[in-house]
Amino acid sequence: MRRDFSAGGVLVRKLDDEWVLAAIRPAGKPEGLWVLPKGQIDPGESGEQAALREVAEETGAHGRSLGKIGDTRYWFSWDGERVFKVVSFFLVRYAGGRLGDVPEEHRHEVAEARWLPLDEAPRLLAYRGEQDMARQAKARLAGERL
């Protein structure tokens, strides 16, 4: 059995006094399928560095890490091999960039990027583990003045 490690970011900001998070629709996926930006951890890179890089590559926006909020764990099959995957997620506070201005070299990966209301994200995100990360982000941000 193979083990695979990735990192992702829950990029958040306040718009009109409401917390929102950045979600992407991966290329080739149907309308309305929203996920969090994530990807492989490169050699020599920490999970936190990978999360910040993936956020920038897949959304066009960037931010600063507010720390790890949790891991998702799941199994999948790839070329007949069973793979155990762990994705570490970090809470990322928006610092700049324009959502959807995905760098040219990553446009083939992302069909669309959108701000989703944090309150609705657990219902709108496609995967249970990522829904849990949205809940964790909301709990971490509750009452904070960032």
Rosetta silent file (secondary structure, phi, psi, omega in degrees, C-alpha in Angstrom):
SEQUENCE: MRRDFSAGGVLVRKLDDEWVLAAIRPAGKPEGLWVLPKGQIDPGESGEQAALREVAEETGAHGRSLGKIGDTRYWFSWDGERVFKVVSFFLVRYAGGRLGDVPEEHRHEVAEARWLPLDEAPRLLAYRGEQDMARQAKARLAGERL
SCORE:     score description
SCORE:     0.000 S_00000001
   1 L     0.000  133.874  179.489    0.000    0.000    0.000 S_00000001
   2 E   -92.179  147.093  173.800    1.299    3.412   -0.954 S_00000001
   3 E  -112.941  141.384 -176.838    1.066    6.489    1.280 S_00000001
   4 E  -134.197  136.430 -177.743    0.661    9.950   -0.215 S_00000001
   5 E  -123.866  132.082  178.932    0.960   13.324    1.521 S_00000001
   6 E  -136.038  174.564  176.853   -0.416   16.657    0.334 S_00000001
   7 E  -141.979  151.803 -179.902   -1.273   20.036    1.784 S_00000001
   8 E  -144.782  168.454 -178.878   -4.034   22.530    1.184 S_00000001
   9 E  -126.621  141.425  170.330   -5.228   25.903    2.264 S_00000001
  10 E  -101.936   91.788 -177.678   -8.472   27.331    3.526 S_00000001
  11 E   -80.646  119.884 -175.677   -7.992   30.856    2.168 S_00000001
  12 E  -124.645  153.436  172.492  -10.309   33.244    4.013 S_00000001
  13 E  -157.417  166.276  174.792  -11.121   36.941    3.956 S_00000001
  14 E  -100.243  128.674  173.856  -13.901   39.247    5.020 S_00000001
  15 E  -126.582  125.749 -178.682  -16.123   40.675    2.275 S_00000001
  16 L    49.956   44.192  176.549  -18.986   42.956    3.281 S_00000001
  17 L    64.561   22.480  178.501  -18.443   41.966    6.932 S_00000001
  18 E  -128.957  135.197  175.726  -18.854   38.250    6.129 S_00000001
  19 E   -71.458  134.528  174.988  -16.156   35.562    6.155 S_00000001
  20 E  -129.399  157.835  174.538  -15.686   33.855    2.781 S_00000001
  21 E  -126.860  154.152 -179.755  -13.342   31.118    1.631 S_00000001
  22 E   -86.790  128.115  176.386  -11.740   30.439   -1.728 S_00000001
  23 E  -127.444  154.648  177.938  -12.886   27.304   -3.525 S_00000001
  24 E  -124.052  154.491  168.115  -11.983   25.952   -6.932 S_00000001
  25 E  -108.376  111.295 -179.066  -13.690   23.793   -9.515 S_00000001
  26 E   -61.423  148.292  177.849  -11.001   21.510  -10.900 S_00000001
  27 L   -55.101  137.850  178.016  -10.728   21.282  -14.683 S_00000001
  28 L    84.338   -3.860  179.261  -12.959   18.578  -16.104 S_00000001
  29 L   -95.685  153.953 -176.139  -15.283   18.517  -13.088 S_00000001
  30 L   -69.034  157.679  174.706  -18.981   19.420  -13.348 S_00000001
  31 L   -51.428  139.346  175.697  -20.423   22.844  -12.542 S_00000001
  32 L    84.787   -1.014  176.875  -20.974   23.281   -8.822 S_00000001
  33 L   -92.430  103.348 -175.332  -18.289   20.812   -7.685 S_00000001
  34 E  -107.284  135.150  177.613  -16.235   22.921   -5.271 S_00000001
  35 E  -134.719  168.124  175.358  -13.044   21.846   -3.517 S_00000001
  36 L   -87.929  148.637  176.635  -10.282   23.506   -1.533 S_00000001
  37 L   -65.899  133.432 -178.193   -6.927   24.234   -3.199 S_00000001
  38 E  -163.361  164.454  177.573   -4.415   21.495   -2.411 S_00000001
  39 E  -179.809 -178.390 -177.031   -1.583   19.486   -3.896 S_00000001
  40 E   -61.572  148.250  172.232    1.588   17.487   -3.436 S_00000001
  41 L   -87.983  120.779 -178.938    4.271   18.556   -1.011 S_00000001
  42 L   -74.748  155.466  177.438    7.459   19.119   -3.013 S_00000001
  43 L   -55.151  134.054  179.152   10.816   17.765   -1.807 S_00000001
  44 L    80.317    1.993 -176.864   12.302   20.067    0.834 S_00000001
  45 L  -105.278  141.083  174.200    8.994   21.870    1.326 S_00000001
  46 L   -81.167  164.598  175.609    6.984   21.910    4.547 S_00000001
  47 H   -59.171  -40.499 -179.678    3.255   21.222    4.520 S_00000001
  48 H   -64.266  -43.199  177.531    2.637   24.869    5.358 S_00000001
  49 H   -62.908  -41.630  179.366    4.832   26.080    2.469 S_00000001
  50 H   -63.513  -41.548  179.880    3.059   23.673    0.100 S_00000001
  51 H   -61.440  -45.195  179.524   -0.364   24.917    1.242 S_00000001
  52 H   -64.154  -40.350  178.504    0.584   28.554    0.586 S_00000001
  53 H   -65.130  -46.292 -178.898    2.042   27.650   -2.823 S_00000001
  54 H   -62.970  -40.180  177.007   -1.003   25.601   -3.828 S_00000001
  55 H   -57.439  -49.178 -178.363   -3.379   28.399   -2.793 S_00000001
  56 H   -64.408  -43.614 -178.023   -1.481   30.866   -5.006 S_00000001
  57 H   -65.808  -39.024 -171.928   -1.163   28.443   -7.937 S_00000001
  58 H   -96.197  -14.508 -179.339   -4.795   27.340   -7.961 S_00000001
  59 H  -117.245  -25.206 -173.697   -6.619   30.554   -6.998 S_00000001
  60 L    87.314   -7.963  178.326   -4.414   33.463   -8.111 S_00000001
  61 E  -108.197  161.893  178.975   -4.653   34.927   -4.596 S_00000001
  62 E  -139.256  165.713 -178.852   -2.149   34.606   -1.772 S_00000001
  63 E  -160.822 -170.681  177.942   -2.049   34.955    1.970 S_00000001
  64 E  -115.593  144.370 -177.492   -0.277   34.266    5.218 S_00000001
  65 E   -74.631  137.584  172.739   -0.678   31.114    7.249 S_00000001
  66 E  -106.125   10.820  177.319   -2.562   31.258   10.532 S_00000001
  67 E   107.602  167.622 -178.840   -1.546   27.675   11.332 S_00000001
  68 E   -72.761  139.148  177.180   -2.686   24.143   10.743 S_00000001
  69 E  -112.901  -13.208  177.167   -6.373   23.395   11.217 S_00000001
  70 E   157.698  178.890  178.970   -6.436   19.665   10.582 S_00000001
  71 E  -124.022  148.263  166.874   -5.896   16.655    8.340 S_00000001
  72 E  -111.797  146.961 -179.742   -8.148   14.691    6.050 S_00000001
  73 E  -134.444  134.301  177.655   -7.459   11.004    5.487 S_00000001
  74 E  -159.173  168.070  178.830   -8.875    8.759    2.825 S_00000001
  75 E  -111.654  148.963  169.797   -8.203    5.796    0.552 S_00000001
  76 E  -153.459  166.846  177.777   -8.318    5.630   -3.222 S_00000001
  77 E  -109.330  137.799  177.999   -7.124    3.338   -6.003 S_00000001
  78 E  -137.340  118.842 -177.863   -4.596    4.387   -8.626 S_00000001
  79 L    51.016   41.879  177.358   -3.543    1.999  -11.387 S_00000001
  80 L    79.056   -0.582  179.491   -4.868   -0.902   -9.334 S_00000001
  81 E  -103.330  138.450  177.755   -2.875    0.114   -6.253 S_00000001
  82 E   -80.768  130.662 -177.668   -4.507    1.098   -2.978 S_00000001
  83 E  -123.673  130.165  173.727   -3.304    4.529   -1.770 S_00000001
  84 E   -98.899  119.439 -174.183   -3.707    5.992    1.723 S_00000001
  85 E  -113.206  136.371  173.304   -3.761    9.790    1.429 S_00000001
  86 E  -122.343  126.196  175.995   -3.272   12.421    4.130 S_00000001
  87 E  -118.040  119.241  176.479   -3.925   16.092    3.319 S_00000001
  88 E   -91.021  128.787 -179.312   -2.873   18.654    5.929 S_00000001
  89 E  -109.888  141.869  179.824   -4.891   21.876    5.788 S_00000001
  90 E  -121.941  141.208  174.588   -3.782   25.315    6.928 S_00000001
  91 E   -79.519  126.578 -174.815   -5.889   28.376    7.594 S_00000001
  92 E  -124.421  121.573  178.176   -4.657   31.132    5.278 S_00000001
  93 E   -87.532  123.855  179.609   -5.612   34.795    5.675 S_00000001
  94 E   -52.736  134.479  177.641   -5.965   36.583    2.328 S_00000001
  95 E  -123.486  -23.858 -178.965   -3.223   39.163    1.707 S_00000001
  96 E   172.750 -179.029 -177.887   -3.572   39.983   -1.990 S_00000001
  97 E    91.042  168.807 -178.547   -4.055   38.886   -5.550 S_00000001
  98 L  -116.441  120.770 -179.803   -7.235   38.463   -7.539 S_00000001
  99 L   -57.189  129.124 -179.414   -9.220   35.274   -7.200 S_00000001
 100 L   100.156  -14.445  175.333   -9.343   33.552  -10.579 S_00000001
 101 L   -82.835   66.239 -177.251   -6.076   35.047  -11.892 S_00000001
 102 L   -73.177  130.887  178.399   -4.567   31.594  -12.017 S_00000001
 103 L   -54.212  143.070 -176.393   -0.986   31.573  -13.336 S_00000001
 104 H   -46.974  -44.316 -175.510   -0.766   30.397  -16.954 S_00000001
 105 H   -70.194   -6.929  179.457    1.144   27.216  -16.065 S_00000001
 106 H  -118.638    1.564 -177.940   -1.685   26.084  -13.753 S_00000001
 107 L   -63.429  -26.642  179.028   -4.754   27.076  -15.791 S_00000001
 108 L   -69.066  -15.402 -178.256   -5.128   23.539  -17.122 S_00000001
 109 L   -90.362  -25.280 -169.180   -5.816   22.403  -13.520 S_00000001
 110 E  -125.017  123.298  177.470   -8.544   24.891  -12.574 S_00000001
 111 E   -84.343  -32.330 -173.391  -11.804   25.616  -14.396 S_00000001
 112 E  -163.587  147.531  172.813  -13.046   28.254  -11.955 S_00000001
 113 E  -128.577  142.974 -175.183  -12.278   29.901   -8.607 S_00000001
 114 E  -151.683  147.401  170.528  -14.903   31.531   -6.404 S_00000001
 115 E   -82.572  128.985  176.302  -15.399   33.023   -2.944 S_00000001
 116 E  -114.083  140.843  175.198  -17.971   30.997   -0.998 S_00000001
 117 E   -59.218  129.944 -178.010  -19.632   32.198    2.213 S_00000001
 118 L   -58.875  -35.757  178.759  -17.875   30.413    5.074 S_00000001
 119 L   -61.972  -31.236 -177.538  -21.235   29.725    6.727 S_00000001
 120 L   -96.076  -11.795 -174.232  -22.387   27.838    3.609 S_00000001
 121 H   -56.980  -40.053  178.996  -19.085   26.155    2.718 S_00000001
 122 H   -60.176  -24.827  178.020  -19.758   22.919    4.640 S_00000001
 123 H   -87.689  -29.600 -172.984  -22.823   22.435    2.429 S_00000001
 124 H   -90.223  -27.899  179.483  -21.196   23.617   -0.826 S_00000001
 125 E   -72.670  145.656 -171.191  -17.861   21.787   -0.733 S_00000001
 126 L   -75.450  -30.253 -170.175  -17.911   18.375   -2.403 S_00000001
 127 L  -114.752  139.807 -175.990  -15.963   16.256    0.083 S_00000001
 128 H   -56.285  -44.920 -179.783  -16.713   15.529    3.727 S_00000001
 129 H   -60.274  -38.426  179.074  -13.134   16.044    4.907 S_00000001
 130 H   -74.924  -32.366  173.127  -13.008   19.469    3.276 S_00000001
 131 H   -60.648  -41.337  177.624  -16.426   20.328    4.717 S_00000001
 132 H   -63.161  -37.892  179.007  -14.895   19.542    8.125 S_00000001
 133 H   -65.870  -36.269  176.258  -11.958   21.875    7.369 S_00000001
 134 H   -64.376  -40.549  177.202  -14.430   24.690    6.590 S_00000001
 135 H   -63.657  -41.455  178.054  -16.090   24.050    9.965 S_00000001
 136 H   -62.541  -42.245  178.718  -12.687   24.140   11.666 S_00000001
 137 H   -62.152  -44.411  179.810  -11.868   27.441    9.949 S_00000001
 138 H   -61.092  -43.767  179.417  -15.184   28.921   11.051 S_00000001
 139 H   -63.375  -41.415 -179.102  -14.588   27.820   14.652 S_00000001
 140 H   -66.005  -35.989 -176.309  -11.059   29.259   14.617 S_00000001
 141 H   -84.604  -15.837 -176.446  -12.278   32.593   13.219 S_00000001
 142 L   -55.540  120.835  175.784  -15.294   32.948   15.514 S_00000001
 143 L    78.319   -0.915 -179.323  -14.916   36.152   17.456 S_00000001
 144 L   -87.755  147.849  174.944  -11.443   36.954   16.097 S_00000001
 145 L  -110.897   91.299 -176.862  -10.535   40.354   14.687 S_00000001
 146 L   -99.413    0.000    0.000   -8.020   39.504   11.995 S_00000001
